[in-house]
Coordinates of C-alpha atoms in Angstrom, one line a residue:
X23 CA 113.0 154.7 164.8
X24 CA 115.4 153.6 167.8
X25 CA 115.9 149.8 168.7
X26 CA 114.9 149.2 172.3
X27 CA 118.5 148.5 174.2
X28 CA 118.1 145.4 176.7
X29 CA 120.6 147.2 179.2
X30 CA 118.5 150.0 180.8
X31 CA 115.7 149.0 182.8
X32 CA 112.2 150.9 182.4
X33 CA 110.2 152.1 185.6
X34 CA 107.8 149.4 187.3
X35 CA 103.8 150.9 186.3
X36 CA 102.0 148.4 187.7
X37 CA 102.6 144.6 189.4
X38 CA 103.4 141.9 187.4
X39 CA 106.0 139.8 185.5
X40 CA 109.6 141.2 184.8
X41 CA 109.7 142.2 180.6
X42 CA 112.2 140.2 178.6
X43 CA 113.0 141.6 174.9
X44 CA 114.0 138.9 172.3
X45 CA 117.2 140.3 170.5
X46 CA 115.8 141.4 167.1
X47 CA 117.6 139.9 163.7
X48 CA 118.2 142.3 161.3
X49 CA 117.6 139.1 158.5
X50 CA 114.6 139.5 156.4
X51 CA 111.7 137.4 157.8
X52 CA 111.6 134.7 155.1
X53 CA 107.9 133.7 153.7
X54 CA 106.5 130.6 153.3
X55 CA 107.8 128.1 151.0
X56 CA 105.1 126.9 148.4
X57 CA 106.0 124.1 146.8
X58 CA 106.0 123.0 143.0
X59 CA 106.9 119.2 143.1
X60 CA 105.0 116.6 145.5
X61 CA 107.4 114.1 145.5
X62 CA 106.2 110.9 144.0
X63 CA 105.3 108.7 146.7
X64 CA 102.2 111.6 147.8
X65 CA 101.1 112.5 143.7
X66 CA 100.7 108.4 144.0
X67 CA 98.7 108.5 147.3
X68 CA 97.2 112.0 146.7
X69 CA 98.0 113.5 149.8
X70 CA 99.5 117.2 150.8
X71 CA 102.8 117.1 150.2
X72 CA 105.9 119.1 152.4
X73 CA 107.9 119.4 149.2
X74 CA 112.0 119.0 149.0
X75 CA 114.7 117.8 150.6
X76 CA 113.7 114.4 150.6
X77 CA 112.1 112.5 153.0
X78 CA 108.9 115.0 153.7
X79 CA 106.8 115.1 156.7
X80 CA 104.2 113.0 154.8
X81 CA 106.5 110.5 153.7
X82 CA 107.7 110.4 157.7
X83 CA 104.8 109.9 158.9
X84 CA 103.8 107.3 156.9
X85 CA 107.0 105.2 157.4
X86 CA 108.3 105.6 153.7
X87 CA 111.2 107.7 153.9
X88 CA 112.7 105.2 151.7
X89 CA 110.0 105.8 148.9
X90 CA 110.4 109.3 149.1
X91 CA 111.7 110.4 145.4
X92 CA 111.0 113.8 143.7
X93 CA 111.0 114.2 140.1
X94 CA 110.9 117.7 139.0
X95 CA 110.9 117.2 135.4
X96 CA 107.2 116.2 136.2
X97 CA 106.3 119.7 136.7
X98 CA 104.5 120.9 133.7
X99 CA 104.4 124.0 134.5
X100 CA 107.9 124.6 134.1
X101 CA 109.3 126.4 130.6
X102 CA 111.3 123.4 130.2
X103 CA 108.6 120.9 130.3
X104 CA 106.3 123.1 128.1
X105 CA 109.1 123.7 125.7
X106 CA 110.1 119.6 126.0
X107 CA 106.1 119.2 125.2
X108 CA 105.8 121.6 122.4
X109 CA 109.3 119.7 121.0
X110 CA 107.0 116.5 120.9
X111 CA 104.0 118.0 119.1
X112 CA 106.7 119.3 116.6
X113 CA 108.3 115.8 115.9
X114 CA 104.2 114.7 115.3
X115 CA 103.6 117.1 113.3
X116 CA 106.3 116.6 111.2
X117 CA 105.6 112.9 110.9
X118 CA 101.8 113.9 109.9
X119 CA 103.1 115.9 107.1
X120 CA 106.0 113.8 105.4
X121 CA 103.0 110.8 105.4
X122 CA 100.9 113.3 104.1
X123 CA 103.5 114.1 101.1
X124 CA 104.6 110.8 100.9
X125 CA 100.9 109.0 100.0
X126 CA 100.7 111.8 97.8
X127 CA 103.3 111.1 95.6
X128 CA 104.2 107.3 96.3
X129 CA 103.6 104.1 94.7
X130 CA 100.6 102.0 95.5
X131 CA 102.7 99.6 97.0
X132 CA 104.6 101.8 99.1
X133 CA 101.3 103.4 100.2
X134 CA 99.9 99.4 101.2
X135 CA 103.1 99.1 103.3
X136 CA 102.0 102.2 105.2
X137 CA 98.1 101.3 105.5
X138 CA 99.9 97.9 106.7
X139 CA 102.2 99.5 109.3
X140 CA 98.8 101.7 110.6
X141 CA 96.8 98.5 110.7
X142 CA 98.9 96.6 113.2
X143 CA 99.2 99.4 115.2
X144 CA 103.2 99.6 114.4
X145 CA 105.4 101.7 116.5
X146 CA 105.4 105.5 115.1
X147 CA 109.2 104.3 114.3
X148 CA 108.7 101.7 111.9
X149 CA 106.0 104.5 110.2
X150 CA 108.5 107.1 110.5
X151 CA 111.1 105.0 108.7
X152 CA 108.8 104.5 106.0
X153 CA 108.4 108.0 105.0
X154 CA 111.2 109.2 104.9
X155 CA 111.1 111.2 108.1
X156 CA 113.9 111.4 110.8
X157 CA 113.9 108.9 113.9
X158 CA 112.0 109.9 116.7
X159 CA 111.8 109.6 120.4
X160 CA 108.6 109.6 120.6
X161 CA 106.7 109.8 123.5
X162 CA 103.2 107.3 124.3
X163 CA 100.6 109.3 123.2
X164 CA 98.4 109.0 126.3
X165 CA 101.1 111.1 128.3
X166 CA 101.4 113.6 125.3
X167 CA 97.8 114.5 125.2
X168 CA 97.8 114.7 129.1
X169 CA 100.7 116.9 129.1
X170 CA 99.3 119.3 126.3
X171 CA 95.9 119.4 128.1
X172 CA 97.8 120.1 131.4
X173 CA 99.4 123.3 129.4
X174 CA 96.2 124.8 127.7
X175 CA 94.9 124.3 131.5
X176 CA 97.5 126.0 133.4
X177 CA 97.2 129.5 133.8
X178 CA 100.8 130.0 135.0
X179 CA 102.4 128.6 132.5
X180 CA 103.4 131.3 130.0
X181 CA 105.6 130.9 127.5
X182 CA 107.9 133.6 125.6
X183 CA 108.5 131.8 122.6
X184 CA 112.5 132.5 123.4
X185 CA 115.3 129.8 124.3
X186 CA 116.6 130.2 128.3
X187 CA 119.4 131.9 127.9
X188 CA 122.4 131.8 130.5
X189 CA 121.6 135.3 132.3
X190 CA 118.3 133.3 132.5
X191 CA 120.0 130.3 134.4
X192 CA 122.1 131.8 136.5
X193 CA 119.6 134.1 138.1
X194 CA 117.3 131.2 138.9
X195 CA 116.4 129.1 142.4
X196 CA 118.0 125.6 143.0
X197 CA 114.8 124.1 142.1
X198 CA 114.8 125.6 138.5
X199 CA 118.1 124.6 138.3
X200 CA 117.2 120.9 138.9
X201 CA 114.6 120.9 137.0
X202 CA 116.5 122.1 133.8
X203 CA 119.0 119.9 134.5
X204 CA 116.4 117.1 134.7
X205 CA 114.7 118.5 131.2
X206 CA 118.3 118.4 130.0
X207 CA 119.1 114.8 130.4
X208 CA 115.7 113.5 128.8
X209 CA 116.3 115.7 126.0
X210 CA 120.6 115.8 125.4
X211 CA 121.6 114.3 122.1
X212 CA 121.8 110.4 122.4
X213 CA 125.4 109.2 124.3
X214 CA 127.4 106.0 122.6
X215 CA 126.1 104.4 126.3
X216 CA 122.4 105.0 125.9
X217 CA 122.7 103.2 121.8
X218 CA 123.2 100.1 123.4
X219 CA 120.0 100.5 125.5
X220 CA 117.6 102.2 123.2
X221 CA 116.4 100.2 120.7
X222 CA 115.3 102.9 117.9
X223 CA 118.3 105.1 118.5
X224 CA 121.0 102.4 116.7
X225 CA 118.8 99.9 115.5
X226 CA 115.9 100.4 112.8
X227 CA 114.0 98.4 110.7
X228 CA 115.7 99.0 107.9
X229 CA 119.0 98.5 109.0
X230 CA 117.6 95.2 110.6
X231 CA 116.5 94.6 106.7
X232 CA 119.9 96.1 105.1
X233 CA 121.9 93.8 103.1
X234 CA 125.0 96.2 101.8
X235 CA 125.6 95.9 97.8
X236 CA 129.3 95.9 98.2
X237 CA 130.7 94.0 101.6
X238 CA 134.3 95.3 102.8
X239 CA 136.0 95.6 106.0
X240 CA 136.6 98.6 108.6
X241 CA 140.2 97.7 109.6
X242 CA 142.9 98.9 108.7
X243 CA 141.4 102.0 106.7
X244 CA 139.9 103.5 109.5
X245 CA 140.1 104.3 113.3
X246 CA 136.3 105.8 113.8
X247 CA 134.4 102.8 113.7
X248 CA 135.3 98.4 113.2
X249 CA 131.8 98.1 111.9
X250 CA 132.3 96.5 109.1
X251 CA 128.6 96.1 108.2
X252 CA 128.2 100.2 108.5
X253 CA 131.4 100.5 106.7
X254 CA 130.1 98.2 104.0
X255 CA 126.7 100.0 103.9
X256 CA 128.5 103.9 103.3
X257 CA 130.8 102.0 100.9
X258 CA 127.6 101.5 98.9
X259 CA 125.7 104.4 99.4
X260 CA 128.6 105.9 98.0
X261 CA 128.8 104.1 95.2
X262 CA 125.1 103.7 94.6
X263 CA 124.1 107.8 94.7
X264 CA 127.5 110.1 94.5
X265 CA 130.4 108.4 92.9
X266 CA 128.6 108.3 89.4
X267 CA 127.9 111.8 89.1
X268 CA 132.0 112.7 90.1
X269 CA 134.2 110.1 89.6
X270 CA 137.8 110.6 91.0
X271 CA 139.4 107.1 90.4
X272 CA 138.5 103.9 89.5
X273 CA 135.6 102.0 91.4
X274 CA 136.8 98.3 90.2
X275 CA 140.6 98.8 91.3
X276 CA 139.5 100.9 94.0
X277 CA 137.4 98.2 95.7
X278 CA 140.2 95.1 94.5
X279 CA 142.7 97.0 97.0
X280 CA 140.8 98.4 99.7
X281 CA 139.5 94.5 100.0
X282 CA 143.4 93.3 99.8
X283 CA 143.6 95.7 103.4
X284 CA 147.5 96.6 102.1
X285 CA 148.2 100.1 103.8
X286 CA 150.8 101.4 101.1
X287 CA 148.7 100.3 97.8
X288 CA 148.5 103.1 95.8
X289 CA 144.7 103.1 95.2
X290 CA 144.1 103.0 98.2
X291 CA 144.9 104.4 101.8
X292 CA 142.9 105.2 104.8
X293 CA 142.8 109.0 103.7
X294 CA 140.9 108.1 101.0
X295 CA 138.5 106.0 102.5
X296 CA 137.6 108.7 105.7
X297 CA 137.2 110.8 102.6
X298 CA 134.4 108.4 100.8
X299 CA 133.0 107.5 104.3
X300 CA 132.5 111.0 105.2
X301 CA 130.5 112.0 102.0
X302 CA 129.0 108.8 102.4
X303 CA 127.4 109.7 105.4
X304 CA 125.8 112.1 104.1
X305 CA 123.2 109.7 102.2
X306 CA 122.8 107.9 105.6
X307 CA 119.9 107.7 108.3
X308 CA 121.9 105.5 111.1
X309 CA 122.5 107.9 113.9
X310 CA 125.8 106.5 114.2
X311 CA 127.4 108.5 111.4
X312 CA 126.7 112.0 113.3
X313 CA 129.5 112.8 114.8
X314 CA 126.6 115.6 117.4
X315 CA 123.8 113.9 118.1
X316 CA 121.8 117.1 118.5
X317 CA 122.7 118.0 115.0
X318 CA 121.2 116.4 111.7
X319 CA 124.4 118.4 110.1
X320 CA 127.4 116.9 111.2
X321 CA 126.6 113.4 109.3
X322 CA 130.4 112.2 108.8
X323 CA 132.2 114.6 110.4
X324 CA 133.9 112.1 112.6
X325 CA 135.7 110.8 109.4
X326 CA 136.1 113.6 108.1
X327 CA 137.7 115.0 110.9
X328 CA 140.0 111.8 110.7
X329 CA 140.5 112.4 106.9
X330 CA 142.2 116.3 108.1
X331 CA 144.5 114.1 111.2
X332 CA 145.6 112.3 108.4
X333 CA 146.5 114.8 105.6
X334 CA 148.8 116.7 108.3
X335 CA 150.5 113.3 109.6
X336 CA 151.6 113.2 105.4
X337 CA 153.1 116.3 105.5
X338 CA 152.4 117.0 101.9
X339 CA 154.2 114.1 100.3
X340 CA 152.1 114.2 96.6
X341 CA 150.4 110.5 96.4
X342 CA 147.8 109.7 94.0
X343 CA 145.1 108.2 96.7
X344 CA 145.9 111.3 98.3
X345 CA 144.8 113.9 95.5
X346 CA 142.0 112.0 95.3
X347 CA 140.6 112.1 99.2
X348 CA 141.4 116.1 98.7
X349 CA 138.7 116.4 95.9
X350 CA 136.4 114.5 97.7
X351 CA 137.3 116.9 101.3
X352 CA 136.7 119.7 99.0
X353 CA 133.4 118.5 98.0
X354 CA 131.9 118.1 101.4
X355 CA 133.2 121.7 102.6
X356 CA 131.8 122.6 99.3
X357 CA 128.3 121.6 100.1
X358 CA 128.6 122.5 103.8
X359 CA 128.9 126.0 102.7
X360 CA 132.3 126.4 103.3
X361 CA 133.0 128.1 100.2
X362 CA 136.8 129.8 100.9
X363 CA 138.3 126.7 102.4
X364 CA 136.5 124.2 99.4
X365 CA 138.8 126.7 97.2
X366 CA 141.9 126.3 99.4
X367 CA 141.2 122.5 99.3
X368 CA 140.9 122.3 95.5
X369 CA 144.2 124.5 95.3
X370 CA 146.0 121.7 97.6
X371 CA 144.2 118.6 95.3
X372 CA 145.6 120.7 91.7
X373 CA 149.1 121.3 93.2
X374 CA 149.8 117.9 94.6
X375 CA 148.3 116.5 91.0
X376 CA 151.0 119.0 88.9
X377 CA 153.8 117.7 91.4
X378 CA 152.7 114.1 90.0
X379 CA 152.3 115.4 86.6
X380 CA 149.0 114.7 86.1
X381 CA 148.4 117.8 83.7
X382 CA 150.3 119.2 80.4
X383 CA 153.6 121.4 81.0
X384 CA 154.0 120.5 84.4
X385 CA 157.0 118.1 85.2
X386 CA 157.1 116.4 88.6
X387 CA 158.0 117.4 91.3
X388 CA 162.4 118.6 91.3
X389 CA 161.8 118.6 87.7
X390 CA 162.0 114.2 88.1
X391 CA 161.2 111.8 85.8
X392 CA 159.4 108.9 86.3
X393 CA 161.8 105.9 85.8
X394 CA 159.6 102.9 85.7
X395 CA 156.8 103.2 83.0
X396 CA 153.5 103.3 85.1
X397 CA 151.3 100.4 84.8
X398 CA 148.2 99.7 82.2
X399 CA 145.4 100.6 85.8
X400 CA 147.6 103.2 87.1
X401 CA 147.6 105.4 83.8
X402 CA 143.5 104.8 83.4
X403 CA 143.3 105.9 87.4
X404 CA 145.7 109.0 86.7
X405 CA 143.7 110.1 83.7
X406 CA 140.2 109.6 85.5
X407 CA 141.4 112.0 88.8
X408 CA 143.3 114.2 86.2
X409 CA 139.8 115.3 84.9
X410 CA 137.9 115.2 87.8
X411 CA 139.8 117.8 89.1
X412 CA 139.1 120.0 85.5
X413 CA 135.7 119.2 86.5
X414 CA 135.5 120.3 89.8
X415 CA 138.0 123.4 88.9
X416 CA 135.0 124.5 86.6
X417 CA 132.3 123.6 88.5
X418 CA 133.6 125.6 92.0
X419 CA 135.2 128.3 89.7
X420 CA 132.3 129.0 88.6
X421 CA 130.0 129.2 91.7
X422 CA 132.8 131.2 93.5
X423 CA 132.7 133.5 90.6
X424 CA 136.9 132.8 90.6
X425 CA 139.5 132.5 88.1
X426 CA 139.7 128.2 87.1
X427 CA 143.2 126.7 87.6
X428 CA 142.8 126.0 84.1
X429 CA 144.3 122.3 84.6
X430 CA 144.2 120.4 81.7
X431 CA 145.2 117.0 81.6
X432 CA 148.0 115.4 80.3
X433 CA 145.9 112.1 78.2
X434 CA 141.8 112.9 76.4
X435 CA 139.1 111.5 78.4
X436 CA 138.9 108.1 77.0
X437 CA 142.4 106.8 78.1
X438 CA 140.5 106.5 81.5
X439 CA 139.1 103.1 80.0
X440 CA 135.6 101.7 79.5
X441 CA 134.9 99.9 82.7
X442 CA 131.6 99.5 83.9
X443 CA 129.3 97.9 86.0
X444 CA 125.7 97.6 86.8
X445 CA 123.5 99.9 88.8
X446 CA 121.2 99.1 91.3
X447 CA 118.8 101.5 94.0
X448 CA 120.4 101.5 97.2
X449 CA 119.2 100.3 100.4
X450 CA 116.7 98.4 98.7
X451 CA 113.9 99.3 100.8
X452 CA 113.9 102.6 99.0
X453 CA 112.1 101.1 96.6
X454 CA 109.9 97.4 96.2
X455 CA 111.7 96.4 93.2
X456 CA 115.1 97.4 92.1
X457 CA 116.0 96.6 88.6
X458 CA 119.3 96.5 87.7
X459 CA 120.5 98.9 85.1
X460 CA 123.7 99.6 83.5
X461 CA 125.4 102.7 85.6
X462 CA 127.0 104.1 81.9
X463 CA 130.0 105.6 83.8
X464 CA 132.5 106.3 81.0
X465 CA 129.5 108.2 79.2
X466 CA 128.5 110.3 81.7
X467 CA 132.2 111.2 82.9
X468 CA 133.1 112.1 79.3
X469 CA 129.6 114.1 79.2
X470 CA 130.7 115.8 82.1
X471 CA 134.1 117.0 80.4
X472 CA 132.0 117.8 77.4
X473 CA 129.8 120.0 79.3
X474 CA 133.2 121.8 81.3
X475 CA 134.1 122.3 78.0
X476 CA 131.7 124.2 76.4
X477 CA 131.5 125.8 80.4
X478 CA 134.5 127.6 80.1
X479 CA 133.8 128.8 76.1
X480 CA 131.1 130.5 77.6
X481 CA 132.6 131.8 80.9
X482 CA 135.6 133.4 79.0
X483 CA 132.2 134.9 76.2
X484 CA 130.4 136.4 79.1
X485 CA 133.6 138.4 80.5
X486 CA 134.5 139.8 77.2
X487 CA 134.6 143.2 78.0
X488 CA 134.0 144.7 74.5
X489 CA 130.8 142.4 74.3
X490 CA 129.3 143.9 78.0
X491 CA 128.2 147.2 75.7
X492 CA 126.8 145.2 72.5
X493 CA 124.0 143.2 73.0
X494 CA 123.9 142.4 69.2
X495 CA 126.9 141.3 69.2
X496 CA 127.3 139.5 72.2
X497 CA 124.0 137.8 71.1
X498 CA 125.7 136.8 67.8
X499 CA 128.7 135.7 69.4
X500 CA 126.5 133.6 72.0
X501 CA 125.2 131.4 69.1
X502 CA 128.0 129.4 68.7
X503 CA 128.4 128.2 72.5
X504 CA 124.4 128.0 72.2
X505 CA 124.7 125.7 69.8
X506 CA 127.0 123.3 70.7
X507 CA 125.2 123.3 74.1
X508 CA 121.8 122.3 72.8
X509 CA 124.0 119.9 70.7
X510 CA 125.4 118.0 73.3
X511 CA 121.9 117.6 75.3
X512 CA 120.2 116.1 72.0
X513 CA 123.2 113.8 71.6
X514 CA 122.0 112.2 75.3
X515 CA 118.8 110.4 76.0
X516 CA 115.5 112.8 76.1
X517 CA 113.5 112.5 78.9
X518 CA 110.9 110.4 77.5
X519 CA 113.8 107.8 77.1
X520 CA 115.0 108.2 80.6
X521 CA 111.8 107.9 82.0
X522 CA 112.3 104.5 80.6
X523 CA 115.3 103.5 83.1
X524 CA 116.0 106.7 84.4
X525 CA 119.6 106.7 86.5
X526 CA 120.4 109.3 89.3
X527 CA 123.4 109.7 87.4
X528 CA 121.2 110.5 84.0
X529 CA 119.0 112.8 85.4
X530 CA 121.9 114.4 87.5
X531 CA 123.3 115.3 84.7
X532 CA 120.3 116.3 82.4
X533 CA 119.1 119.0 85.1
X534 CA 122.8 120.2 84.9
X535 CA 123.1 120.7 81.7
X536 CA 119.4 122.5 81.5
X537 CA 119.7 125.0 84.8
X538 CA 123.4 126.1 82.8
X539 CA 121.4 127.1 79.8
X540 CA 118.8 128.6 82.1
X541 CA 121.0 130.8 84.0
X542 CA 122.8 131.4 80.3
X543 CA 119.6 132.7 78.9
X544 CA 118.8 134.9 82.5
X545 CA 122.4 136.2 81.8
X546 CA 121.0 137.3 78.1
X547 CA 117.8 138.6 79.1
X548 CA 119.2 140.9 81.6
X549 CA 122.0 142.5 79.1
X550 CA 119.1 142.9 76.5
X551 CA 118.4 146.9 77.5
X552 CA 116.4 147.5 74.3
X553 CA 114.2 144.4 75.1
X554 CA 114.7 143.9 71.1
X555 CA 115.6 139.4 71.3
X556 CA 113.5 139.3 74.9
X557 CA 110.6 137.5 74.0
X558 CA 112.4 135.0 72.0
X559 CA 114.8 134.8 75.2
X560 CA 112.3 134.2 77.2
X561 CA 110.6 131.4 75.3
X562 CA 113.5 129.5 75.5
X563 CA 114.2 130.3 79.1
X564 CA 110.5 128.7 79.7
X565 CA 111.2 125.7 77.7
X566 CA 114.4 124.6 79.5
X567 CA 113.0 125.6 82.5
X568 CA 109.8 123.7 82.2
X569 CA 112.0 120.0 81.0
X570 CA 113.9 120.8 84.5
X571 CA 111.3 120.9 86.3
X572 CA 110.5 117.3 84.2
X573 CA 113.8 115.9 85.4
X574 CA 113.1 116.8 89.1
X575 CA 109.6 114.9 89.3
X576 CA 111.0 112.3 87.6
X577 CA 113.9 111.8 90.4
X578 CA 111.5 112.5 93.1
X579 CA 109.1 109.9 91.5
X580 CA 111.5 107.3 91.3
X581 CA 113.8 107.3 94.0
X582 CA 112.1 109.2 96.8
X583 CA 113.9 112.4 98.5
X584 CA 115.4 110.2 101.1
X585 CA 119.2 109.5 99.1
X586 CA 119.5 113.5 96.2
X587 CA 123.2 113.3 95.4
X588 CA 125.5 116.1 96.3
X589 CA 125.4 117.3 93.1
X590 CA 122.1 119.1 93.0
X591 CA 122.7 120.5 96.2
X592 CA 124.0 124.0 94.8
X593 CA 121.6 123.7 91.9
X594 CA 118.4 123.5 94.3
X595 CA 119.7 126.5 96.3
X596 CA 120.5 128.8 93.3
X597 CA 117.7 128.0 91.5
X598 CA 115.4 128.7 94.1
X599 CA 116.9 131.7 95.1
X600 CA 116.6 133.0 91.1
X601 CA 113.0 132.1 90.8
X602 CA 111.8 133.4 94.3
X603 CA 111.2 136.1 92.1
X604 CA 110.4 135.0 89.2
X605 CA 106.9 133.8 90.1
X606 CA 104.6 136.5 89.0
X607 CA 106.3 136.1 85.3
X608 CA 105.1 132.7 84.4
X609 CA 103.4 129.8 85.2
X610 CA 106.9 127.7 84.2
X611 CA 108.3 129.4 87.3
X612 CA 105.9 128.7 89.6
X613 CA 105.9 124.9 89.1
X614 CA 109.4 124.6 88.9
X615 CA 109.6 126.2 92.2
X616 CA 107.4 124.3 93.8
X617 CA 109.5 121.0 92.9
X618 CA 113.1 122.7 93.7
X619 CA 110.8 123.4 97.4
X620 CA 110.3 119.1 97.3
X621 CA 114.0 118.8 97.0
X622 CA 114.9 121.5 99.6
X623 CA 112.6 119.7 101.9
X624 CA 114.6 116.4 101.2
X625 CA 118.1 118.4 101.9
X626 CA 117.4 120.3 104.7
X627 CA 118.4 118.2 107.4
X628 CA 121.2 116.9 105.6
X629 CA 122.9 120.8 104.6
X630 CA 122.3 123.8 106.4
X631 CA 123.1 125.9 103.4
X632 CA 119.6 124.0 102.1
X633 CA 117.5 124.6 105.3
X634 CA 119.0 128.9 105.5
X635 CA 117.9 129.1 102.3
X636 CA 114.1 128.0 103.1
X637 CA 114.5 130.2 106.2
X638 CA 115.6 132.9 103.7
X639 CA 112.8 132.2 101.3
X640 CA 110.0 131.5 104.2
X641 CA 110.9 135.0 105.7
X642 CA 110.9 137.7 102.3
X643 CA 107.3 135.6 102.0
X644 CA 106.2 137.0 105.4
X645 CA 107.6 140.4 104.9
X646 CA 105.2 140.5 101.4
X647 CA 109.2 140.4 99.6
X648 CA 107.7 137.8 97.7
X649 CA 104.6 136.2 96.6
X650 CA 105.2 132.3 97.4
X651 CA 102.5 129.8 95.8
X652 CA 100.4 128.1 98.4
X653 CA 101.5 124.5 97.1
X654 CA 105.2 125.9 98.2
X655 CA 104.2 127.4 101.2
X656 CA 102.3 124.5 102.3
X657 CA 105.6 122.3 101.6
X658 CA 107.9 125.0 103.2
X659 CA 105.9 125.7 106.4
X660 CA 107.3 121.8 107.4
X661 CA 110.1 123.1 107.5
X662 CA 109.6 124.8 111.0
X663 CA 112.4 127.2 110.7

């Protein structure tokens, strides 16, 4: 088809006005644009809106140009609004599940507190705090109901269940990008400037009522914050839940020197304080401890980054406080699942400790001997640090199945002193009544050393090549470590005695020892090719698994799931993976698995390794590889993974 040439004249067929032809454009004729969002003024007046950009025709006609504003985020047909509403509904479900879980296992006093909050129509944020549910910006329930109803009624809103990727964003219309931007502004992590305007982002009921057990100053020890209350809060958490289970220095001497504020102290330094604050942040629910407000696994990372910066600035100069900081940093990396970096950090601590002369058969760096005798405090702290390295070295080397550094402290563990202190659950809101109990720090420290010495013997035994093929010889030789392990266990208060005055460090110590015994049983059962001793070994396995379950339940019923010592992260993770394949073998395995699921749910929003483990277990159940108990499914289904 040829286009008409305007320069040519056609013959006149009949009288009339001459015809003229408008030049045709090659551009496609645009279709009428359908407006998906009305301005706020037209919505309020319930009139037809011509759409963006403002002002619309209706507002111009009504003389309300200044009142014409568009808010695309209120268009509930958009995917971003749909996803926001789904997230809000998920938050409500998580709160409901946490409430049910708390009511099932809480004391009557705590249940009365929950009922009081509900009866007086208290804010949902208060209820979330009371049931250990992460604080969420809950939307007004009427708005949420209307939104969810609109979603179900709108036939045009179809979710594919997948996140918006970058390709989809590039192909969107400008109006869609504007909507996505509005959604991001609503749901993005809380910025520091918003903390002051959002009362629930920074101040919670617990933090208002919180009185730290230990009061210290932030300066001059950390550049991350100058908030003395926050630092006191974190220091109190650390010495309540973590330090009694893993002692790398003397609590009294450290606190005395921290309060003095002298930067060149031998017992306190900025790198050590920032490392402590990094560990302590895992126990805190305050939003300010998150380095990324959208990432719950980022607790304490700002303090950790500061400790790393200070470590680089020291350029390898050996200092006792730096060794202690490296041990804490190693622990953080370990429970974050960064195994290789954790092992390298431990190696740095071991080498620096050797340079300082903390171990036998190793002189100080450059062969120098100390010119002046050490003070009594220094001898104690050096001994505590040396045995702390010994314990951590055995634990991490066995976890990673690597050859330990085989360090031997210069002095016996008894040289660490007999200082003890009172132990009180912190924060106080965690319990209605927090009785004062003995921390038993020297006893726990010595018990950990003895337990790890037995572990060395067991490890060497299982690695003996001549015993791998001869099970009867292996079992005969294993009776020695078994007897030592059971004797060690019998020397400590049993579960009935611990139940009268339970403290986390005693329970963690017993749980760890039982976990070692269970693993040893499993190793021997796997090597019993002839099933000659299988019945005896399985009976012992069931007995100790049952006791470990009772210990886990005692911890949960005594202290809840808000603060769980980091020393249990590895136990929970490895035990879950081991028991998921043994659920059909015995009731003991099922009960232990269910109790471990409770602890895993308490740890899942603090430790990514636990969240990944839950995800793996749910995937095994979905593919039919593992048959989970109904109770376990009900617990793990709340993870929304």
